[in-house]
Short mmCIF file of C-alpha atoms in Angstrom, two decimals:
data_model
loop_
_atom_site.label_atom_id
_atom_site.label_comp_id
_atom_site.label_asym_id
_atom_site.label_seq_id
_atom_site.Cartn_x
_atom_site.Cartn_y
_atom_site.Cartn_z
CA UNK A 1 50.68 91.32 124.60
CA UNK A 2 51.37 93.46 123.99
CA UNK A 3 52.78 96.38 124.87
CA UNK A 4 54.88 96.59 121.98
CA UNK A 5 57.44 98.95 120.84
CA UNK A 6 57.06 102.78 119.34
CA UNK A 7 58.00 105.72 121.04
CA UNK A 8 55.86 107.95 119.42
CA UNK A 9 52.99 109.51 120.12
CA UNK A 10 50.66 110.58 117.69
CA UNK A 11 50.14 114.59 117.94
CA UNK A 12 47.89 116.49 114.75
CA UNK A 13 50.18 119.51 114.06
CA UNK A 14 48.37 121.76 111.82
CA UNK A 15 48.74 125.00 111.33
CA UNK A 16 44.90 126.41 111.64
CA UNK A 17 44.54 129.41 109.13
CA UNK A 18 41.16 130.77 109.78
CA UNK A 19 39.34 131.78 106.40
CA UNK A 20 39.18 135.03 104.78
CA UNK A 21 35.76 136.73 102.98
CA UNK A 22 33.15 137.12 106.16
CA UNK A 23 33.94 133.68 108.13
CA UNK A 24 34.11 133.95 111.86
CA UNK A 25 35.66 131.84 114.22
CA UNK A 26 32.51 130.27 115.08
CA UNK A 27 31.37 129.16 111.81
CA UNK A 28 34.64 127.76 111.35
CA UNK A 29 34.40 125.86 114.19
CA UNK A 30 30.94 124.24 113.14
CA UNK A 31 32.19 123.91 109.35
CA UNK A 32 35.52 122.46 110.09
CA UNK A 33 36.92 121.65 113.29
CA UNK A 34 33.48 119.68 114.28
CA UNK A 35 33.39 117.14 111.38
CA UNK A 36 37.28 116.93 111.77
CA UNK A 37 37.22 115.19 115.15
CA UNK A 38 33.89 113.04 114.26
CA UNK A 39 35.57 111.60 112.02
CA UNK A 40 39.36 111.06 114.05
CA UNK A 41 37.31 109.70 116.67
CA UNK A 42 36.52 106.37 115.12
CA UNK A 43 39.84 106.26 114.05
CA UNK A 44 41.25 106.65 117.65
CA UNK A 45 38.92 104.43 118.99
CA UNK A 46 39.98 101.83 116.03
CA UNK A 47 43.82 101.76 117.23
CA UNK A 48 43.75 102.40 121.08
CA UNK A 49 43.85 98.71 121.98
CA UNK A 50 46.11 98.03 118.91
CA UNK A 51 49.85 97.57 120.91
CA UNK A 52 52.02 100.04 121.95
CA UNK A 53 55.69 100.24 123.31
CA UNK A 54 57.19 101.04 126.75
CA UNK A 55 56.00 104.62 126.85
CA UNK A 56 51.95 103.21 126.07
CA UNK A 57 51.73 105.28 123.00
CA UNK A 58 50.07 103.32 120.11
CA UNK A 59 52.10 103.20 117.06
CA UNK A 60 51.91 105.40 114.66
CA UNK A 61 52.41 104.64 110.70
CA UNK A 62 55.08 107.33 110.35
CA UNK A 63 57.73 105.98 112.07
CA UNK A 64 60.43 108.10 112.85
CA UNK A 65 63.71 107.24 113.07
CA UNK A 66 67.18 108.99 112.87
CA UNK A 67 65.32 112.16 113.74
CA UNK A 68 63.11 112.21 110.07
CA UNK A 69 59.71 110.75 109.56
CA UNK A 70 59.53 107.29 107.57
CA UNK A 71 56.45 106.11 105.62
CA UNK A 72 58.20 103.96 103.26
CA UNK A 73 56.11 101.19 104.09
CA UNK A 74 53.06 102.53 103.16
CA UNK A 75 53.94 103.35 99.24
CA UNK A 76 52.96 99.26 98.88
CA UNK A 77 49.11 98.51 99.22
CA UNK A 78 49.61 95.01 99.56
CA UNK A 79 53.07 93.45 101.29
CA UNK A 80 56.01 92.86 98.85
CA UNK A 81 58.61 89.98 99.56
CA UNK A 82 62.16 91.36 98.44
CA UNK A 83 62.90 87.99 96.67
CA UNK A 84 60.73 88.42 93.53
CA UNK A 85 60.60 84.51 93.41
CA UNK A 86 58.11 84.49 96.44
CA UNK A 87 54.98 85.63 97.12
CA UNK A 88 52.31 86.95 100.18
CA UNK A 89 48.88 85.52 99.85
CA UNK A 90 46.25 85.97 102.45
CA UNK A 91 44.71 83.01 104.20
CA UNK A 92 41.85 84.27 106.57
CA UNK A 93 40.79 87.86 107.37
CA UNK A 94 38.71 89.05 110.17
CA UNK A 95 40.56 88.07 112.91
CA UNK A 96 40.09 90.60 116.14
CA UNK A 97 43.96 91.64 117.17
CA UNK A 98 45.04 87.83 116.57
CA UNK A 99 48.44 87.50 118.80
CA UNK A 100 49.87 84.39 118.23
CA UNK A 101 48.75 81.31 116.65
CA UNK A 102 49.63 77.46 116.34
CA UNK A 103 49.12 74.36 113.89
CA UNK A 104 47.14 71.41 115.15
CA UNK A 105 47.77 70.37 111.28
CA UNK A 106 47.88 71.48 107.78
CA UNK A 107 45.31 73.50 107.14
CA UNK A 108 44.51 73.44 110.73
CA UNK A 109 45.41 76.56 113.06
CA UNK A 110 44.27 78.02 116.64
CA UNK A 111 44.72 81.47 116.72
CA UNK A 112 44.59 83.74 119.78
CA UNK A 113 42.45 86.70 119.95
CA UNK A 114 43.45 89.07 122.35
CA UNK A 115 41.44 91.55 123.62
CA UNK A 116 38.28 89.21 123.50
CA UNK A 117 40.39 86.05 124.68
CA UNK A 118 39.34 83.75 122.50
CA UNK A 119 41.13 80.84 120.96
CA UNK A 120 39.87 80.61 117.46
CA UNK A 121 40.36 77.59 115.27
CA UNK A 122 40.75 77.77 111.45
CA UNK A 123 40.23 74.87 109.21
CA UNK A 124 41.00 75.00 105.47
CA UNK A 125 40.93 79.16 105.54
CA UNK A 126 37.88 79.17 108.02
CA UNK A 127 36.95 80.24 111.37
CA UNK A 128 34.67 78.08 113.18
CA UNK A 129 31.11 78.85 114.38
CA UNK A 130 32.29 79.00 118.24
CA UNK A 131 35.58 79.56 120.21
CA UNK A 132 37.43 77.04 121.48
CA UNK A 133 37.49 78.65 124.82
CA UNK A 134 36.85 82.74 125.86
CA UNK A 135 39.04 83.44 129.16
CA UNK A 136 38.66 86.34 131.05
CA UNK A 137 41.51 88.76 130.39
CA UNK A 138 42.93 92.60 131.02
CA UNK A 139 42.48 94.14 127.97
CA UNK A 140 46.00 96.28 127.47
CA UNK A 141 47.25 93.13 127.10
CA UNK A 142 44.97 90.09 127.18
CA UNK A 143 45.56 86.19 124.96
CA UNK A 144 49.36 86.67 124.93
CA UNK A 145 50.97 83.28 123.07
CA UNK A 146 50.20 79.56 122.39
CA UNK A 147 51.99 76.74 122.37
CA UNK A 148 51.19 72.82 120.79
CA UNK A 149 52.73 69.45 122.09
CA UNK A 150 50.93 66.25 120.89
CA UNK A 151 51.76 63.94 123.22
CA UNK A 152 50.73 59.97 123.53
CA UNK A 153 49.99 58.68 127.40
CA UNK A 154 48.87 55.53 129.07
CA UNK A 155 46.22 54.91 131.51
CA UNK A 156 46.67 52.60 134.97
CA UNK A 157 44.84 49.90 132.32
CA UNK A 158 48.17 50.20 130.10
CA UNK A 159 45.58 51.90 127.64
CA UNK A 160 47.40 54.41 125.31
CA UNK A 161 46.08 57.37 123.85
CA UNK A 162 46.47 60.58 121.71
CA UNK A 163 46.22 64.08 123.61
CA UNK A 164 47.00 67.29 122.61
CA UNK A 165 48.11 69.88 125.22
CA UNK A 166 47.17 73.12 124.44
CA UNK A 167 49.87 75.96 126.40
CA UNK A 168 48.18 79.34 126.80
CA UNK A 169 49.99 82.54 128.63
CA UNK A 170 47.51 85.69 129.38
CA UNK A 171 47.34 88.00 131.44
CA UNK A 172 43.88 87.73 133.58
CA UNK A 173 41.68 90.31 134.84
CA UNK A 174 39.92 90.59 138.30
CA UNK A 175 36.64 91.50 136.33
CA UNK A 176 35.52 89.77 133.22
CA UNK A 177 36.83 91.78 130.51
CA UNK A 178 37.84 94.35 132.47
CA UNK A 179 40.11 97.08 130.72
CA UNK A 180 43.13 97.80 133.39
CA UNK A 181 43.29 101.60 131.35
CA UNK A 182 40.24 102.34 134.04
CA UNK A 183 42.67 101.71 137.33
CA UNK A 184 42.09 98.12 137.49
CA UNK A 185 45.41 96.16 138.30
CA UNK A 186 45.34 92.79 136.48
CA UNK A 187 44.93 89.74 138.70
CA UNK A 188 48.15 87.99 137.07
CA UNK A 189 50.08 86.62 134.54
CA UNK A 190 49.18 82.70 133.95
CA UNK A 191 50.58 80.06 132.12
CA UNK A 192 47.84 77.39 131.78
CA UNK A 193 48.32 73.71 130.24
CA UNK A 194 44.84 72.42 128.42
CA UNK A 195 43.74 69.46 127.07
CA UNK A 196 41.47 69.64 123.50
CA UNK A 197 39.09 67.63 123.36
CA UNK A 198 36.08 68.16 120.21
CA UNK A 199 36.82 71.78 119.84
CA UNK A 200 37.06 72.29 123.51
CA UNK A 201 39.78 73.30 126.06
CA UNK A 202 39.61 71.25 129.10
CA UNK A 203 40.90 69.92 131.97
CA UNK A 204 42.71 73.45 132.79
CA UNK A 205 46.13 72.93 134.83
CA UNK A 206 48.06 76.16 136.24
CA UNK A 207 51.43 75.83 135.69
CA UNK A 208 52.89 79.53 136.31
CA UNK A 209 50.79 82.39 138.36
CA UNK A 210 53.10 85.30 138.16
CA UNK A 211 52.86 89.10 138.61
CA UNK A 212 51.14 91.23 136.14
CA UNK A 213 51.25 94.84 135.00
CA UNK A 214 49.80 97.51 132.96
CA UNK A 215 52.78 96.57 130.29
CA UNK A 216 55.74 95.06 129.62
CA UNK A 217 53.86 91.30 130.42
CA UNK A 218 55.88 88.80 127.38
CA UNK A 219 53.99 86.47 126.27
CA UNK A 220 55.74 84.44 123.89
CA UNK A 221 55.66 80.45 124.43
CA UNK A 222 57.76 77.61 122.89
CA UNK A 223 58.04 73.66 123.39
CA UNK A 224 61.83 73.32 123.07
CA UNK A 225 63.72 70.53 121.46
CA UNK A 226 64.15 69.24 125.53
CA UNK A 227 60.14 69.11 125.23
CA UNK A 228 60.14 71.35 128.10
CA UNK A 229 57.84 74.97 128.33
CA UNK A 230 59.60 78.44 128.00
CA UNK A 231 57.77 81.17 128.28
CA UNK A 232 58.94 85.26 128.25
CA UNK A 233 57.87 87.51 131.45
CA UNK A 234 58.88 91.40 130.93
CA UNK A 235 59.78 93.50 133.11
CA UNK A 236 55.41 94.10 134.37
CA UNK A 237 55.18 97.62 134.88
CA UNK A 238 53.01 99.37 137.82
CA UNK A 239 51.85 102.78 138.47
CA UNK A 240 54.37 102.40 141.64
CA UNK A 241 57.73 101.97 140.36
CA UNK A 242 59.10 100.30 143.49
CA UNK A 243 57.52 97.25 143.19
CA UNK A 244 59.14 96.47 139.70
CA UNK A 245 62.71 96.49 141.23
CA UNK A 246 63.50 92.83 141.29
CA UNK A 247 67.11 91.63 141.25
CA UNK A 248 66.41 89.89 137.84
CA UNK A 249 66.07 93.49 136.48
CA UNK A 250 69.53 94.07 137.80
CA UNK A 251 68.56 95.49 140.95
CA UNK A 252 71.53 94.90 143.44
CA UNK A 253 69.47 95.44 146.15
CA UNK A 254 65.75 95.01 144.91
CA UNK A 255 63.31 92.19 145.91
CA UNK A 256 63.80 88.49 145.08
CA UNK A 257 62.83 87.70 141.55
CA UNK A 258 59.18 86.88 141.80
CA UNK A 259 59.10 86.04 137.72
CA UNK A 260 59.65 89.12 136.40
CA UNK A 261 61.80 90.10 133.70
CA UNK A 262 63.08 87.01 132.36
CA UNK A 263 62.65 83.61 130.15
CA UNK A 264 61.47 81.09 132.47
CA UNK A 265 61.53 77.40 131.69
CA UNK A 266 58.87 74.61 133.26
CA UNK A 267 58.14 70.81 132.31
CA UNK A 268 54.88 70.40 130.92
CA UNK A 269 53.30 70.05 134.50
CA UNK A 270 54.46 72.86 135.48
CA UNK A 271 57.49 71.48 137.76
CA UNK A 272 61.04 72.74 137.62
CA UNK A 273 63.55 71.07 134.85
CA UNK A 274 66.21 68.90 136.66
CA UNK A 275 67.64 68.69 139.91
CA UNK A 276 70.07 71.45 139.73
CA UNK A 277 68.33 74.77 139.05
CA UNK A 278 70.25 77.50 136.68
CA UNK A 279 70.62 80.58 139.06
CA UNK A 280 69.41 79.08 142.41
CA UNK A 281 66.90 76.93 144.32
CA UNK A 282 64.33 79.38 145.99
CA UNK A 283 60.78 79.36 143.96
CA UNK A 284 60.44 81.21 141.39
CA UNK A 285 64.16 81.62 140.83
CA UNK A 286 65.04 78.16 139.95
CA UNK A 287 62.49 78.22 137.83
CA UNK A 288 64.48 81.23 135.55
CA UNK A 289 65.97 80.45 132.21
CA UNK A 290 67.82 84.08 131.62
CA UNK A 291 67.46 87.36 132.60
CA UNK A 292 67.52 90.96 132.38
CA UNK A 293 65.13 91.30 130.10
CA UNK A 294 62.87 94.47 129.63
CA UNK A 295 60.24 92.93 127.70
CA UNK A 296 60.51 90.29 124.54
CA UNK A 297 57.71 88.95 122.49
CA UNK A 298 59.85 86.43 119.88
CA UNK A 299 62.06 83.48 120.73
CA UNK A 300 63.41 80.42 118.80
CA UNK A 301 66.10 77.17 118.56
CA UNK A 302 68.57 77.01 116.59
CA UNK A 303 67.31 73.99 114.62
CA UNK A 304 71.11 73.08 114.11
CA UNK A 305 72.63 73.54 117.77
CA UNK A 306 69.32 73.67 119.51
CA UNK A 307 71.09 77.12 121.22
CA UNK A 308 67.75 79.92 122.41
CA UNK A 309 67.30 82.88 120.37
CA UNK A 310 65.16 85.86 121.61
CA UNK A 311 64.38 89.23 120.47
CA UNK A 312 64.24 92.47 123.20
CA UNK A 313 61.91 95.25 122.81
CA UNK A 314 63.89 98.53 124.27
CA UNK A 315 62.56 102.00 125.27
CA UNK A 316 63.33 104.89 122.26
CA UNK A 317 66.43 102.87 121.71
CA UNK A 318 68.69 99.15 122.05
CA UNK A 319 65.86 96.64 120.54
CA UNK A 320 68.12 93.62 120.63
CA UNK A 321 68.52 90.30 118.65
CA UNK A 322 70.39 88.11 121.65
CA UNK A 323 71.86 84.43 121.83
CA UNK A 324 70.36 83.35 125.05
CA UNK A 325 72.31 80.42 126.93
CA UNK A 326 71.61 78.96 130.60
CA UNK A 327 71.78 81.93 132.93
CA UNK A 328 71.84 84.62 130.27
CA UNK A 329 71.47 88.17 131.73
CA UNK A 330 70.16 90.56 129.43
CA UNK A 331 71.59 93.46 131.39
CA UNK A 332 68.17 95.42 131.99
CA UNK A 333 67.89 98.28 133.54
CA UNK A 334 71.44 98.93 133.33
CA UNK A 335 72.15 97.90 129.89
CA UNK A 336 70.20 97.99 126.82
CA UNK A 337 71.71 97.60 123.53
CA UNK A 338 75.32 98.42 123.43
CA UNK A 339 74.60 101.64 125.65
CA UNK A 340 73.86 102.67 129.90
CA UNK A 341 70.08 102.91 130.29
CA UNK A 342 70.10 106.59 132.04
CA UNK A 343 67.25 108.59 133.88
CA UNK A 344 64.08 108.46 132.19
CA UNK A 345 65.30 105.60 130.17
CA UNK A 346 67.09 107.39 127.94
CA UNK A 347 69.91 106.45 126.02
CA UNK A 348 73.47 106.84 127.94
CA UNK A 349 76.95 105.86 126.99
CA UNK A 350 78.81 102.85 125.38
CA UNK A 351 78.97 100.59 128.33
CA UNK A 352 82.10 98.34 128.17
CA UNK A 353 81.76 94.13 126.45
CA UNK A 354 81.58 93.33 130.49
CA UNK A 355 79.50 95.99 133.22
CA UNK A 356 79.94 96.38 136.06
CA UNK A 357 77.19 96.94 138.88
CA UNK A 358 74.72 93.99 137.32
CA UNK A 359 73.41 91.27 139.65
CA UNK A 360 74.85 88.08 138.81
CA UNK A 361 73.45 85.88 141.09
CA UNK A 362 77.23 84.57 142.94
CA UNK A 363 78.81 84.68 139.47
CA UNK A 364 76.15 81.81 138.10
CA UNK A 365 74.77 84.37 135.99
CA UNK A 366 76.68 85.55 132.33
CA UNK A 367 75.80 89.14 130.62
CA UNK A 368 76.92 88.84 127.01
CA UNK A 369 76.03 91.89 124.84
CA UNK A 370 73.50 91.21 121.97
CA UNK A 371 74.04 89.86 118.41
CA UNK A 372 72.38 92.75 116.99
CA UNK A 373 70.92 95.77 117.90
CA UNK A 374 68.67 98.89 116.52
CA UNK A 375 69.55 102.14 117.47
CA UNK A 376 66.32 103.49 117.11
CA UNK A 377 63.57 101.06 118.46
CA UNK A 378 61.64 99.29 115.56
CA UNK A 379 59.98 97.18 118.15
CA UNK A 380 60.83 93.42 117.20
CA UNK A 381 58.42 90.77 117.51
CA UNK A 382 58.34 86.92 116.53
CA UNK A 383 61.81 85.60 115.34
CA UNK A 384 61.58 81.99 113.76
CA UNK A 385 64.15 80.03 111.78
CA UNK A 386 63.04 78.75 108.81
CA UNK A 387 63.54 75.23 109.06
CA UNK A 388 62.80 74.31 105.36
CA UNK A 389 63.59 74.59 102.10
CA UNK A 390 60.24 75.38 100.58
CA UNK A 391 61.42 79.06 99.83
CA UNK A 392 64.83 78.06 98.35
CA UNK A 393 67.37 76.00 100.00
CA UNK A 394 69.50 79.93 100.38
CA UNK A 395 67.03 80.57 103.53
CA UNK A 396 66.92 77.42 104.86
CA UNK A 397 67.66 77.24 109.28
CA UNK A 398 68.15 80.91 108.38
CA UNK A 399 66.86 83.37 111.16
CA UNK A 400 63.59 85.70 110.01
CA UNK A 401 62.50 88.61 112.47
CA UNK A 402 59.45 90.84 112.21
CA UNK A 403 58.79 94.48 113.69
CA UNK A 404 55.54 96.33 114.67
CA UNK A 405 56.69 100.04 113.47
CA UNK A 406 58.17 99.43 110.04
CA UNK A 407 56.21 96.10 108.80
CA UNK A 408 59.34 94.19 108.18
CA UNK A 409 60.66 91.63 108.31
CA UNK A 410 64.11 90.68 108.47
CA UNK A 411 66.22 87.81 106.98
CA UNK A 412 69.70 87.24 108.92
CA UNK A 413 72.17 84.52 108.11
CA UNK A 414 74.05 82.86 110.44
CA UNK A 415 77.72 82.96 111.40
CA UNK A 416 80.13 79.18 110.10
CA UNK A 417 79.61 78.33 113.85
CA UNK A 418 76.00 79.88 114.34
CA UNK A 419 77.37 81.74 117.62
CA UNK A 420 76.73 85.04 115.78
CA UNK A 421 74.82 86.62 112.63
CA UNK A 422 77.03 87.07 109.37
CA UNK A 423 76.72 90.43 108.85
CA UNK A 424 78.40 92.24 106.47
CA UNK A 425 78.77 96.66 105.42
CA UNK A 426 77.55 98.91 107.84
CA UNK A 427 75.95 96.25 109.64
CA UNK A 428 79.58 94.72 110.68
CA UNK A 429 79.46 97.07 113.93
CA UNK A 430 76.16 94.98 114.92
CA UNK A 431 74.02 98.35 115.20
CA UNK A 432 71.33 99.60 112.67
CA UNK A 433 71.68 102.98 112.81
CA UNK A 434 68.99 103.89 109.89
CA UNK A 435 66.00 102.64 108.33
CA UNK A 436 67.53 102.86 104.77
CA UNK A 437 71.08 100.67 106.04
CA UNK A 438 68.48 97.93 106.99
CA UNK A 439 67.70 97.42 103.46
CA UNK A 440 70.30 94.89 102.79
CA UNK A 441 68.31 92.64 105.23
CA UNK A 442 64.84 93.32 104.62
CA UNK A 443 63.34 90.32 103.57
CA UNK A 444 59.42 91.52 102.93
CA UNK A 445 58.33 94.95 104.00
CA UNK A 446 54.40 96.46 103.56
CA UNK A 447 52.75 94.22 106.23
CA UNK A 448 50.74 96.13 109.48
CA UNK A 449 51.79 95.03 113.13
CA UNK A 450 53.11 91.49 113.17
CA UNK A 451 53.18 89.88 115.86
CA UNK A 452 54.16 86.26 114.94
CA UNK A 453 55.70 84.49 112.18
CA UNK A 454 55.32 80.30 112.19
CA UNK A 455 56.34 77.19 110.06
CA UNK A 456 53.32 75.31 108.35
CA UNK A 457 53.14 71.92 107.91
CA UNK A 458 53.25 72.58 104.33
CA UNK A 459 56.79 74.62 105.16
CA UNK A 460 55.55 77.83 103.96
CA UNK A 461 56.03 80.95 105.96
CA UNK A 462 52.64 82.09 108.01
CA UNK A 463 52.25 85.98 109.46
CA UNK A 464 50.11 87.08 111.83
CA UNK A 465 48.53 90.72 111.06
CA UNK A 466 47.04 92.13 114.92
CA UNK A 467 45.23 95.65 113.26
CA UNK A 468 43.94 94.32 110.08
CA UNK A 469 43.14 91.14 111.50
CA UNK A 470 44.52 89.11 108.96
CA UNK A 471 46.84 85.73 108.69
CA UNK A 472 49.12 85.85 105.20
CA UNK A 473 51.25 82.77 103.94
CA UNK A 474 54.67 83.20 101.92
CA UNK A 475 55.24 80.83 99.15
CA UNK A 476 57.34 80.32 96.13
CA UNK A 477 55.44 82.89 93.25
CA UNK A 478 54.81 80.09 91.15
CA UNK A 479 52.58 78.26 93.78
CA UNK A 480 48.43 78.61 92.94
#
């Protein structure tokens, strides 16, 4: 997926003093600045694939925000949960840059690996001998998200039986493996519908084939309480520019959305929902959900109103926590945040509750400004309500959101009419200026990248570690 948010690079600034008492410049050279780079060049080679933002950089672990360099996150070894009365323990390890994963059962996970693109499956803490399927993928991105839906059919015989679909969005490369860093464009972004059957994935059907980029792909998936597919596109990024501007980036007069840039929403075969289509009837338009939206790697139901939640990765600025109903326009590339998106991307003014100049597709399509923002990008992935009480009944259908620059993740309660998150101090303004006036909701901090957060069947809390390969599960401190 992942071209995830930072928008920092990672430049060594030392000052190089060269020694007194008879050394040269050339011994220094062979004594110092040799061994120096043999041993940052494992290092490098360890985190270039790991994700990066908008700007391709890979993230750094000093994360600067508010113009001063943060490394509060890595005073814990191991992650801390702010509620003392709840714990992180680690389930399975070893993982290579896991993405997303799903539960077939307790106990029971598939897990997608992304630069390899392999489905793993884990049974009682371990990975089996063999994959459940290895698909051929672009490597900046790759395995993007999974999905689950058991489902029970009958035959022409009037013979019922058990199947499990298995969703799977990735983006695919023209050569097997092939990195798209080298030039390569990717052959597409694909939404697939599988069937597994004894550890396999068969019976491959393609429901979506949409554009794909060097960044900026989505990749999130969700069954939704209408048992229908939604999936997240970004905005898929080129070398050339000009073939990004769509009109569902806001583009008055751009191209015809082609699947860009938005949440689209399928039936499990892949057809479109309904007879009357959101924003219009041309293909792939009617096949759009919401949006104006840059890129987004974490979406949710209300388990109460059933109403989408999504999360919005922004450039240096605007990451956004939005309530996304039919026909939802994120405002990208106008809007992001609370503020114009000016040249370069670059932050611009307070745009007004309503812009002007956004597409709105004959007036079918709403811009509504999001529920929360951060000022300075954290880059938010997974968001997931917590629809139990197995951490205390105080969290329960409360919303939980995790970043890839900080190793948070955040706790928000919802407003009496769940339109809205209850926030209360600094946060009333619905902007998070700092990294300390975040505090308030931080509800475990200490983890690497995460890049998904799920419900168990035992109602505990799973996280998904990409760098350190590694899948932990939250549970009450008293629990063996």
């Amino acid at each position: 997926m992942l071209i995830y948010i930072s928008n920092q690079s990672l430049p060594l600034k030392r000052k190089i003093k060269w020694l007194k008492s008879g050394m040269n410049n050339i011994s220094y050279i062979v004594m110092c600045v040799i061994p120096a780079v043999l041993i940052l060049i494992p290092s490098y080679i360890a985190t270039a694939t790991l994700p990066s933002d908008s700007n391709n950089t890979v993230i750094s672990n000093n994360n600067k925000i508010d113009g001063h360099i943060e490394d509060k996150k890595n005073l814990e070894a191991e992650p801390v949960m702010s509620d003392q009365n709840m714990k992180a323990e680690l389930v399975v390890k070893g993982l290579e840059s896991p993405t997303s994963m799903a539960f077939l059962g307790p106990n029971d996970i598939l897990v997608l690996e992304k630069n390899s693109g392999t489905v793993q499956r884990i049974v009682n803490g371990v990975k089996l001998r063999e994959p459940l399927i290895d698909l051929d993928v672009a490597n900046t991105d790759g395995l993007l998200g999974i999905a689950i839906e058991k489902n029970m059919t009958t035959n022409q015989k009037a013979v019922s039986k058990n199947s499990t679909y298995v969703f799977l969005y990735f983006t695919a490369s023209k050569i097997e493996h092939e990195d798209t860093k080298i030039g390569i464009t990717p052959l597409g972004n694909r939404l697939y519908r599988y069937e597994l059957v004894n550890n396999t994935l068969v019976n491959p059907k393609l429901l979506l084939n949409l554009p794909a980029g060097f960044m900026h792909n989505g990749g999130a998936i969700l069954i939704g309480p209408d048992n229908n597919v939604y999936v997240t596109v970004g905005q898929v990024t080129y070398k050339d520019q000009a073939q990004a501007k769509s009109k569902a980036l806001n583009y008055q007069n751009g191209r015809e959305p082609d699947g860009r840039g938005g949440i689209l929403r399928v039936n499990e075969d892949g057809s479109r929902v309904g007879t009357n289509a959101i924003l219009g009837e041309e293909e792939p338009l009617k096949k759009y959900y919401a949006y104006g939206i840059r890129n987004s790697f974490g979406m949710d139901f209300d388990p109460i109103t059933s109403k989408l939640w999504d999360t919005e990765n922004g450039p240096d600025f605007g990451d956004e926590i939005n309530l996304v109903d039919p026909g939802f326009n994120s405002g990208w590339k106008k809007v992001q945040g609370f503020w114009k998106v000016a040249p370069e991307e670059k932050i611009g003014k307070r745009t007004s509750a309503s812009p002007d100049n956004l597409v709105n597709f004959d007036g079918i399509g709403k811009y509504s400004p999001p529920e929360f923002t951060w000022r300075h990008t954290v880059g938010p992935t997974a968001l997931k309500f917590l629809t139990t009480d197995k951490l205390g009944k105080q969290y329960q259908n409360d919303m939980l959101i995790a970043d890839v620059n900080t190793g948070r993740i955040y706790h928000f309660e919802l407003n009496q009419n769940r339109t809205g998150l209850l926030l209360n101090g600094s946060l009333r303004d619905k902007v998070g200026n700092t990294y300390d006036e975040l505090d308030p909701v931080v509800f475990a901090r200490g983890f690497g990248i995460i890049t998904d957060l799920e419900i168990g069947p035992d109602g505990y809390l799973y996280i998904v570690e990409i760098a350190d390969g590694k899948i932990y599960r939250v549970v009450p401190s008293h629990v063996d």
